PDB file of C-alpha atoms in Angstrom:
ATOM      1  CA  MET A  26      -4.793   4.386  13.766  1.00  0.00           C
ATOM      2  CA  SER A  27      -2.573   7.136  15.046  1.00  0.00           C
ATOM      3  CA  LYS A  28      -0.081   8.811  13.029  1.00  0.00           C
ATOM      4  CA  ALA A  29       2.648   7.163  15.185  1.00  0.00           C
ATOM      5  CA  GLY A  30       1.123   3.734  14.679  1.00  0.00           C
ATOM      6  CA  GLN A  31       0.844   4.424  10.987  1.00  0.00           C
ATOM      7  CA  LYS A  32       4.379   5.416  10.813  1.00  0.00           C
ATOM      8  CA  VAL A  33       5.455   2.205  12.749  1.00  0.00           C
ATOM      9  CA  LEU A  34       3.250   0.147  10.331  1.00  0.00           C
ATOM     10  CA  SER A  35       5.090   1.793   7.222  1.00  0.00           C
ATOM     11  CA  SER A  36       8.446   1.219   8.636  1.00  0.00           C
ATOM     12  CA  LEU A  37       7.921  -2.466   9.200  1.00  0.00           C
ATOM     13  CA  ARG A  38       6.395  -2.948   5.896  1.00  0.00           C
ATOM     14  CA  GLN A  39       9.559  -1.421   4.199  1.00  0.00           C
ATOM     15  CA  MET A  40      11.716  -3.383   6.413  1.00  0.00           C
ATOM     16  CA  ILE A  41      10.082  -6.635   5.177  1.00  0.00           C
ATOM     17  CA  ILE A  42      10.442  -5.589   1.483  1.00  0.00           C
ATOM     18  CA  SER A  43      13.738  -4.601   1.828  1.00  0.00           C
ATOM     19  CA  GLY A  44      14.831  -7.736   3.465  1.00  0.00           C
ATOM     20  CA  GLU A  45      16.072  -6.021   6.601  1.00  0.00           C
ATOM     21  CA  LEU A  46      13.495  -8.513   8.241  1.00  0.00           C
ATOM     22  CA  LYS A  47      14.012 -11.575   6.467  1.00  0.00           C
ATOM     23  CA  ALA A  48      11.542 -14.315   5.688  1.00  0.00           C
ATOM     24  CA  GLY A  49      11.378 -16.747   8.713  1.00  0.00           C
ATOM     25  CA  GLU A  50      12.827 -13.958  11.064  1.00  0.00           C
ATOM     26  CA  ARG A  51      11.091 -13.980  14.595  1.00  0.00           C
ATOM     27  CA  VAL A  52       9.927 -10.443  15.656  1.00  0.00           C
ATOM     28  CA  ALA A  53       8.728  -9.464  19.186  1.00  0.00           C
ATOM     29  CA  GLU A  54       7.289  -6.264  20.484  1.00  0.00           C
ATOM     30  CA  ILE A  55       9.976  -5.317  22.827  1.00  0.00           C
ATOM     31  CA  PRO A  56      13.037  -5.405  20.649  1.00  0.00           C
ATOM     32  CA  THR A  57      11.288  -4.039  17.780  1.00  0.00           C
ATOM     33  CA  ALA A  58      10.023  -1.092  19.617  1.00  0.00           C
ATOM     34  CA  GLU A  59      13.300  -0.334  20.957  1.00  0.00           C
ATOM     35  CA  ARG A  60      14.831  -0.786  17.661  1.00  0.00           C
ATOM     36  CA  LEU A  61      11.965   2.070  16.006  1.00  0.00           C
ATOM     37  CA  GLY A  62      12.399   3.983  19.307  1.00  0.00           C
ATOM     38  CA  VAL A  63       8.726   3.665  19.994  1.00  0.00           C
ATOM     39  CA  SER A  64       6.469   2.264  22.688  1.00  0.00           C
ATOM     40  CA  ARG A  65       5.006  -1.142  22.557  1.00  0.00           C
ATOM     41  CA  THR A  66       1.582   0.061  21.691  1.00  0.00           C
ATOM     42  CA  PRO A  67       1.822   0.994  17.979  1.00  0.00           C
ATOM     43  CA  VAL A  68       4.195  -2.092  17.569  1.00  0.00           C
ATOM     44  CA  ARG A  69       1.579  -4.272  18.702  1.00  0.00           C
ATOM     45  CA  ILE A  70      -1.081  -2.733  16.467  1.00  0.00           C
ATOM     46  CA  ALA A  71       1.198  -2.684  13.619  1.00  0.00           C
ATOM     47  CA  PHE A  72       2.037  -6.481  14.085  1.00  0.00           C
ATOM     48  CA  ARG A  73      -1.666  -7.351  14.031  1.00  0.00           C
ATOM     49  CA  ALA A  74      -2.046  -5.402  10.938  1.00  0.00           C
ATOM     50  CA  LEU A  75       0.760  -7.086   9.290  1.00  0.00           C
ATOM     51  CA  GLU A  76      -0.816 -10.289  10.177  1.00  0.00           C
ATOM     52  CA  GLN A  77      -4.107  -9.337   8.461  1.00  0.00           C
ATOM     53  CA  GLU A  78      -1.966  -8.299   5.557  1.00  0.00           C
ATOM     54  CA  GLY A  79      -0.321 -11.768   5.105  1.00  0.00           C
ATOM     55  CA  LEU A  80       3.190 -10.245   6.057  1.00  0.00           C
ATOM     56  CA  LEU A  81       3.662 -11.896   9.433  1.00  0.00           C
ATOM     57  CA  ILE A  82       2.499 -15.120  10.949  1.00  0.00           C
ATOM     58  CA  LYS A  83       1.431 -15.270  14.730  1.00  0.00           C
ATOM     59  CA  LEU A  84       3.501 -17.958  16.708  1.00  0.00           C
ATOM     60  CA  GLU A  85       1.637 -20.355  19.288  1.00  0.00           C
ATOM     61  CA  ARG A  86       4.191 -18.771  21.607  1.00  0.00           C
ATOM     62  CA  ARG A  87       4.758 -14.859  21.974  1.00  0.00           C
ATOM     63  CA  GLY A  88       5.746 -12.994  18.859  1.00  0.00           C
ATOM     64  CA  TYR A  89       5.396 -13.324  14.954  1.00  0.00           C
ATOM     65  CA  ARG A  90       7.513 -14.698  12.318  1.00  0.00           C
ATOM     66  CA  VAL A  91       7.969 -12.918   8.935  1.00  0.00           C
ATOM     67  CA  ARG A  92       6.247 -14.759   6.219  1.00  0.00           C
ATOM     68  CA  LYS A  93       7.865 -15.907   3.010  1.00  0.00           C
ATOM     69  CA  VAL A  94       6.074 -13.846   0.228  1.00  0.00           C
ATOM     70  CA  SER A  95       6.413 -14.676  -3.370  1.00  0.00           C
ATOM     71  CA  PRO A  96       6.477 -12.235  -6.169  1.00  0.00           C
ATOM     72  CA  ASP A  97       3.633 -14.041  -7.916  1.00  0.00           C
ATOM     73  CA  GLU A  98       1.397 -13.811  -4.860  1.00  0.00           C
ATOM     74  CA  VAL A  99       2.004  -9.958  -4.463  1.00  0.00           C
ATOM     75  CA  SER A 100       1.396  -9.468  -8.182  1.00  0.00           C
ATOM     76  CA  GLY A 101      -1.495 -11.711  -8.308  1.00  0.00           C
ATOM     77  CA  ALA A 102      -3.237  -9.876  -5.361  1.00  0.00           C
ATOM     78  CA  ILE A 103      -2.562  -6.359  -6.866  1.00  0.00           C
ATOM     79  CA  GLU A 104      -3.872  -7.511 -10.268  1.00  0.00           C
ATOM     80  CA  VAL A 105      -7.120  -8.636  -8.643  1.00  0.00           C
ATOM     81  CA  ARG A 106      -7.443  -5.342  -7.006  1.00  0.00           C
ATOM     82  CA  GLY A 107      -6.862  -3.517 -10.304  1.00  0.00           C
ATOM     83  CA  VAL A 108      -9.822  -5.506 -11.689  1.00  0.00           C
ATOM     84  CA  LEU A 109     -12.184  -4.672  -8.945  1.00  0.00           C
ATOM     85  CA  GLU A 110     -11.263  -0.996  -8.489  1.00  0.00           C
ATOM     86  CA  GLY A 111     -11.395  -0.546 -12.288  1.00  0.00           C
ATOM     87  CA  LEU A 112     -14.913  -2.055 -12.314  1.00  0.00           C
ATOM     88  CA  ALA A 113     -15.720   0.429  -9.560  1.00  0.00           C
ATOM     89  CA  ALA A 114     -14.699   3.323 -11.576  1.00  0.00           C
ATOM     90  CA  ARG A 115     -16.476   2.376 -14.866  1.00  0.00           C
ATOM     91  CA  LEU A 116     -19.639   1.690 -12.749  1.00  0.00           C
ATOM     92  CA  LEU A 117     -19.522   5.310 -11.134  1.00  0.00           C
ATOM     93  CA  ALA A 118     -18.533   6.924 -14.653  1.00  0.00           C
ATOM     94  CA  GLU A 119     -21.950   5.249 -16.138  1.00  0.00           C
ATOM     95  CA  ARG A 120     -23.798   6.241 -13.225  1.00  0.00           C
ATOM     96  CA  GLY A 121     -22.648   9.534 -12.919  1.00  0.00           C
ATOM     97  CA  LEU A 122     -21.283  11.563  -9.850  1.00  0.00           C
ATOM     98  CA  SER A 123     -23.466  13.159  -7.476  1.00  0.00           C
ATOM     99  CA  LEU A 124     -22.373  16.625  -6.214  1.00  0.00           C
ATOM    100  CA  ALA A 125     -21.309  15.578  -2.882  1.00  0.00           C
ATOM    101  CA  GLN A 126     -19.193  12.689  -4.422  1.00  0.00           C
ATOM    102  CA  ARG A 127     -17.701  15.014  -6.970  1.00  0.00           C
ATOM    103  CA  GLU A 128     -16.707  17.652  -4.342  1.00  0.00           C
ATOM    104  CA  ALA A 129     -15.364  14.926  -2.139  1.00  0.00           C
ATOM    105  CA  LEU A 130     -13.028  13.553  -4.841  1.00  0.00           C
ATOM    106  CA  LEU A 131     -11.934  17.117  -5.927  1.00  0.00           C
ATOM    107  CA  GLU A 132     -11.131  17.779  -2.344  1.00  0.00           C
ATOM    108  CA  CYS A 133      -8.848  14.870  -2.477  1.00  0.00           C
ATOM    109  CA  LEU A 134      -7.158  16.089  -5.535  1.00  0.00           C
ATOM    110  CA  VAL A 135      -6.687  19.566  -4.300  1.00  0.00           C
ATOM    111  CA  GLN A 136      -5.071  18.421  -1.118  1.00  0.00           C
ATOM    112  CA  GLY A 137      -2.567  16.027  -3.155  1.00  0.00           C
ATOM    113  CA  ASP A 138      -1.811  19.037  -5.275  1.00  0.00           C
ATOM    114  CA  GLU A 139      -0.625  21.061  -2.273  1.00  0.00           C
ATOM    115  CA  LEU A 140       1.379  18.210  -0.939  1.00  0.00           C
ATOM    116  CA  PHE A 141       3.296  17.777  -4.542  1.00  0.00           C
ATOM    117  CA  ASP A 142       3.308  21.367  -5.977  1.00  0.00           C
ATOM    118  CA  LYS A 143       6.429  22.187  -3.920  1.00  0.00           C
ATOM    119  CA  GLY A 144       8.634  19.747  -5.824  1.00  0.00           C
ATOM    120  CA  TYR A 145       9.532  17.575  -2.833  1.00  0.00           C
ATOM    121  CA  VAL A 146       7.934  15.663  -0.134  1.00  0.00           C
ATOM    122  CA  THR A 147       8.745  15.022   3.615  1.00  0.00           C
ATOM    123  CA  GLU A 148       7.618  11.900   5.685  1.00  0.00           C
ATOM    124  CA  GLU A 149       4.612  13.806   6.950  1.00  0.00           C
ATOM    125  CA  ASP A 150       3.500  14.704   3.461  1.00  0.00           C
ATOM    126  CA  LEU A 151       3.636  10.964   2.709  1.00  0.00           C
ATOM    127  CA  GLU A 152       1.596  10.084   5.733  1.00  0.00           C
ATOM    128  CA  LEU A 153      -1.083  12.792   4.502  1.00  0.00           C
ATOM    129  CA  TYR A 154      -0.661  11.208   1.224  1.00  0.00           C
ATOM    130  CA  HIS A 155      -1.625   7.884   2.882  1.00  0.00           C
ATOM    131  CA  ASP A 156      -4.714   8.928   4.251  1.00  0.00           C
ATOM    132  CA  LEU A 157      -6.189  11.132   1.219  1.00  0.00           C
ATOM    133  CA  ASN A 158      -5.405   8.152  -1.112  1.00  0.00           C
ATOM    134  CA  HIS A 159      -7.409   5.809   1.057  1.00  0.00           C
ATOM    135  CA  ARG A 160     -10.134   8.343   1.051  1.00  0.00           C
ATOM    136  CA  PHE A 161      -9.846   8.793  -2.751  1.00  0.00           C
ATOM    137  CA  HIS A 162     -10.199   5.059  -3.479  1.00  0.00           C
ATOM    138  CA  ARG A 163     -12.869   4.493  -0.768  1.00  0.00           C
ATOM    139  CA  ILE A 164     -15.257   7.240  -2.273  1.00  0.00           C
ATOM    140  CA  ILE A 165     -15.194   5.554  -5.935  1.00  0.00           C
ATOM    141  CA  ILE A 166     -15.778   2.258  -4.425  1.00  0.00           C
ATOM    142  CA  ASP A 167     -18.657   3.258  -2.104  1.00  0.00           C
ATOM    143  CA  ALA A 168     -19.988   5.419  -4.984  1.00  0.00           C
ATOM    144  CA  SER A 169     -20.113   2.463  -7.352  1.00  0.00           C
ATOM    145  CA  HIS A 170     -23.016   1.045  -5.297  1.00  0.00           C
ATOM    146  CA  ASN A 171     -21.736  -2.516  -5.951  1.00  0.00           C
ATOM    147  CA  PRO A 172     -21.551  -4.147  -2.407  1.00  0.00           C
ATOM    148  CA  ALA A 173     -19.902  -7.335  -4.082  1.00  0.00           C
ATOM    149  CA  ILE A 174     -16.869  -5.145  -5.027  1.00  0.00           C
ATOM    150  CA  THR A 175     -16.327  -4.162  -1.420  1.00  0.00           C
ATOM    151  CA  VAL A 176     -16.692  -7.570  -0.238  1.00  0.00           C
ATOM    152  CA  ALA A 177     -14.282  -9.134  -2.666  1.00  0.00           C
ATOM    153  CA  LEU A 178     -11.706  -6.274  -1.893  1.00  0.00           C
ATOM    154  CA  GLN A 179     -11.958  -6.989   1.831  1.00  0.00           C
ATOM    155  CA  ARG A 180     -11.180 -10.893   1.358  1.00  0.00           C
ATOM    156  CA  ASN A 181      -8.398  -9.776  -1.133  1.00  0.00           C
ATOM    157  CA  GLU A 182      -6.751  -7.441   1.429  1.00  0.00           C
ATOM    158  CA  HIS A 183      -5.709 -10.430   3.481  1.00  0.00           C
ATOM    159  CA  LEU A 184      -2.906 -10.834   0.787  1.00  0.00           C
ATOM    160  CA  PRO A 185       0.355  -8.999   0.989  1.00  0.00           C
ATOM    161  CA  PHE A 186       0.138  -5.489  -0.473  1.00  0.00           C
ATOM    162  CA  ALA A 187      -3.221  -5.911  -1.946  1.00  0.00           C
ATOM    163  CA  SER A 188      -4.755  -3.195   0.126  1.00  0.00           C
ATOM    164  CA  VAL A 189      -4.693   0.493  -1.148  1.00  0.00           C
ATOM    165  CA  SER A 190      -3.389   1.199   2.619  1.00  0.00           C
ATOM    166  CA  SER A 191      -0.430  -1.162   2.370  1.00  0.00           C
ATOM    167  CA  LEU A 192       1.884   1.687   1.340  1.00  0.00           C
ATOM    168  CA  ALA A 193       5.571   0.994   2.187  1.00  0.00           C
ATOM    169  CA  ILE A 194       7.646   4.307   2.293  1.00  0.00           C
ATOM    170  CA  ASP A 195      11.165   4.220   1.552  1.00  0.00           C
ATOM    171  CA  ARG A 196      12.414   7.379   4.014  1.00  0.00           C
ATOM    172  CA  ASN A 197      16.043   6.969   2.871  1.00  0.00           C
ATOM    173  CA  ASN A 198      14.955   7.803  -0.861  1.00  0.00           C
ATOM    174  CA  LEU A 199      12.179  10.587  -0.445  1.00  0.00           C
ATOM    175  CA  LYS A 200      13.301  11.974  -3.977  1.00  0.00           C
ATOM    176  CA  GLY A 201      12.253   8.637  -5.489  1.00  0.00           C
ATOM    177  CA  GLU A 202       9.289   8.610  -3.461  1.00  0.00           C
ATOM    178  CA  TYR A 203       8.334  12.189  -4.537  1.00  0.00           C
ATOM    179  CA  ARG A 204       8.478  11.116  -8.361  1.00  0.00           C
ATOM    180  CA  ARG A 205       6.397   7.832  -7.263  1.00  0.00           C
ATOM    181  CA  PHE A 206       3.572   9.235  -5.419  1.00  0.00           C
ATOM    182  CA  SER A 207       3.313  12.375  -7.538  1.00  0.00           C
ATOM    183  CA  PHE A 208       2.655  10.101 -10.548  1.00  0.00           C
ATOM    184  CA  ALA A 209       0.089   8.297  -8.526  1.00  0.00           C
ATOM    185  CA  HIS A 210      -1.395  11.584  -7.898  1.00  0.00           C
ATOM    186  CA  MET A 211      -1.669  12.480 -11.535  1.00  0.00           C
ATOM    187  CA  GLN A 212      -3.299   9.193 -12.298  1.00  0.00           C
ATOM    188  CA  HIS A 213      -5.699  10.110  -9.532  1.00  0.00           C
ATOM    189  CA  HIS A 214      -6.477  13.218 -11.728  1.00  0.00           C
ATOM    190  CA  ALA A 215      -6.790  11.146 -14.838  1.00  0.00           C
ATOM    191  CA  VAL A 216      -9.430   8.667 -13.326  1.00  0.00           C
ATOM    192  CA  PHE A 217     -11.345  11.551 -11.840  1.00  0.00           C
ATOM    193  CA  ASP A 218     -11.574  13.263 -15.396  1.00  0.00           C
ATOM    194  CA  ALA A 219     -12.761  10.132 -16.938  1.00  0.00           C
ATOM    195  CA  ILE A 220     -15.324   9.446 -14.209  1.00  0.00           C
ATOM    196  CA  ASP A 221     -16.678  13.102 -14.352  1.00  0.00           C
ATOM    197  CA  ARG A 222     -16.770  12.807 -18.338  1.00  0.00           C
ATOM    198  CA  GLY A 223     -18.832   9.543 -18.037  1.00  0.00           C
ATOM    199  CA  GLN A 224     -16.112   7.883 -19.812  1.00  0.00           C
ATOM    200  CA  GLY A 225     -16.456   4.169 -18.197  1.00  0.00           C
ATOM    201  CA  ALA A 226     -13.795   2.257 -20.414  1.00  0.00           C
ATOM    202  CA  ARG A 227     -11.300   5.029 -19.961  1.00  0.00           C
ATOM    203  CA  ALA A 228     -11.961   5.279 -16.022  1.00  0.00           C
ATOM    204  CA  GLU A 229     -11.581   1.414 -15.654  1.00  0.00           C
ATOM    205  CA  ALA A 230      -8.373   1.352 -17.804  1.00  0.00           C
ATOM    206  CA  ILE A 231      -6.505   3.898 -15.865  1.00  0.00           C
ATOM    207  CA  MET A 232      -7.815   2.540 -12.560  1.00  0.00           C
ATOM    208  CA  ARG A 233      -6.483  -0.851 -13.370  1.00  0.00           C
ATOM    209  CA  GLU A 234      -3.044   0.652 -14.426  1.00  0.00           C
ATOM    210  CA  HIS A 235      -3.211   2.810 -11.225  1.00  0.00           C
ATOM    211  CA  ALA A 236      -3.141  -0.548  -9.166  1.00  0.00           C
ATOM    212  CA  ASN A 237      -0.192  -1.812 -11.194  1.00  0.00           C
ATOM    213  CA  ALA A 238       2.123   0.994  -9.928  1.00  0.00           C
ATOM    214  CA  THR A 239       2.269  -1.071  -6.679  1.00  0.00           C
ATOM    215  CA  LEU A 240       3.794  -3.945  -8.719  1.00  0.00           C
ATOM    216  CA  ARG A 241       7.164  -2.673  -7.626  1.00  0.00           C
ATOM    217  CA  TYR A 242       6.645  -4.394  -4.270  1.00  0.00           C
ATOM    218  CA  ALA A 243       6.653  -7.693  -6.535  1.00  0.00           C
ATOM    219  CA  ASP A 244       9.843  -6.775  -8.226  1.00  0.00           C
ATOM    220  CA  LEU A 245      11.526  -6.155  -4.759  1.00  0.00           C
ATOM    221  CA  PHE A 246      10.383  -9.644  -3.351  1.00  0.00           C
ATOM    222  CA  ALA A 247      11.764 -11.298  -6.787  1.00  0.00           C
ATOM    223  CA  SER A 248      15.122  -9.319  -6.064  1.00  0.00           C
ATOM    224  CA  GLN A 249      15.075 -10.598  -2.578  1.00  0.00           C
ATOM    225  CA  ASN A 250      14.542 -14.325  -3.723  1.00  0.00           C
ATOM    226  CA  GLU A 251      17.527 -13.820  -6.223  1.00  0.00           C
ATOM    227  CA  ASP A 252      19.799 -12.684  -3.440  1.00  0.00           C
ATOM    228  CA  ASP A 253      18.743 -15.563  -1.338  1.00  0.00           C
ATOM    229  CA  LEU A 254      19.573 -18.042  -3.850  1.00  0.00           C
ATOM    230  CA  GLN A 255      22.916 -16.398  -4.679  1.00  0.00           C
ATOM    231  CA  LEU A 256      23.855 -16.564  -0.933  1.00  0.00           C
ATOM    232  CA  ARG A 257      22.894 -20.267  -0.818  1.00  0.00           C
ATOM    233  CA  LEU A 258      24.868 -21.145  -4.007  1.00  0.00           C
ATOM    234  CA  ILE A 259      27.970 -19.047  -2.528  1.00  0.00           C
ATOM    235  CA  GLY A 260      27.473 -21.212   0.727  1.00  0.00           C
ATOM    236  CA  LEU A 261      27.447 -24.488  -1.277  1.00  0.00           C
ATOM    237  CA  VAL A 262      30.682 -23.418  -3.108  1.00  0.00           C
ATOM    238  CA  VAL A 263      32.523 -22.459   0.195  1.00  0.00           C
ATOM    239  CA  GLU A 264      31.531 -25.717   1.726  1.00  0.00           C
TER     240      GLU A 264
END
């Protein structure tokens, strides 16, 4: 996906989890493209991706509808991802890194250091982090040499925020996003260290904890549900 397409996809994810696009709301290409100031093509691609992620439902007629997502659904999918990626990290630690695998992981770490060492991040930095984060995880999964992990992850990725690529960036709070993503990058350093030292149990534990950092999305959906309940109760009182 192009950088423009990735930015649209991330923006729409953030609009869904923030409640700006509410559950049940219908979304269409033209008004969404106008709202985001982009062409229809990246919006069309983003809609398809969000459908695959379980955040949008394709309508029989044209357009999509925002799918209602429960906090339990998000946390459950993330927990499964953590288990699978933790297993991959343990297997790789026990198997041992090849020189090429070690260099590829180190390259991701160096690139991440360059993004975060300056003490702040821009939107462009986080787009770069999205790519290197995906690459770091992909190397570990592929290097585990367990195809069942790949198959299970592919199935799980059809659930909301289960994919490592399902990052939502709050562009109105880049200071907070710097803290969140720089911490995630430090976890990359820790899991690499465990794998490189052959410490399988430690690598597995860190990778599972790393996935749990995404649970903030479950908390946001929980907050949305509470707000919706309060609005319904207010409506009942007024009536």
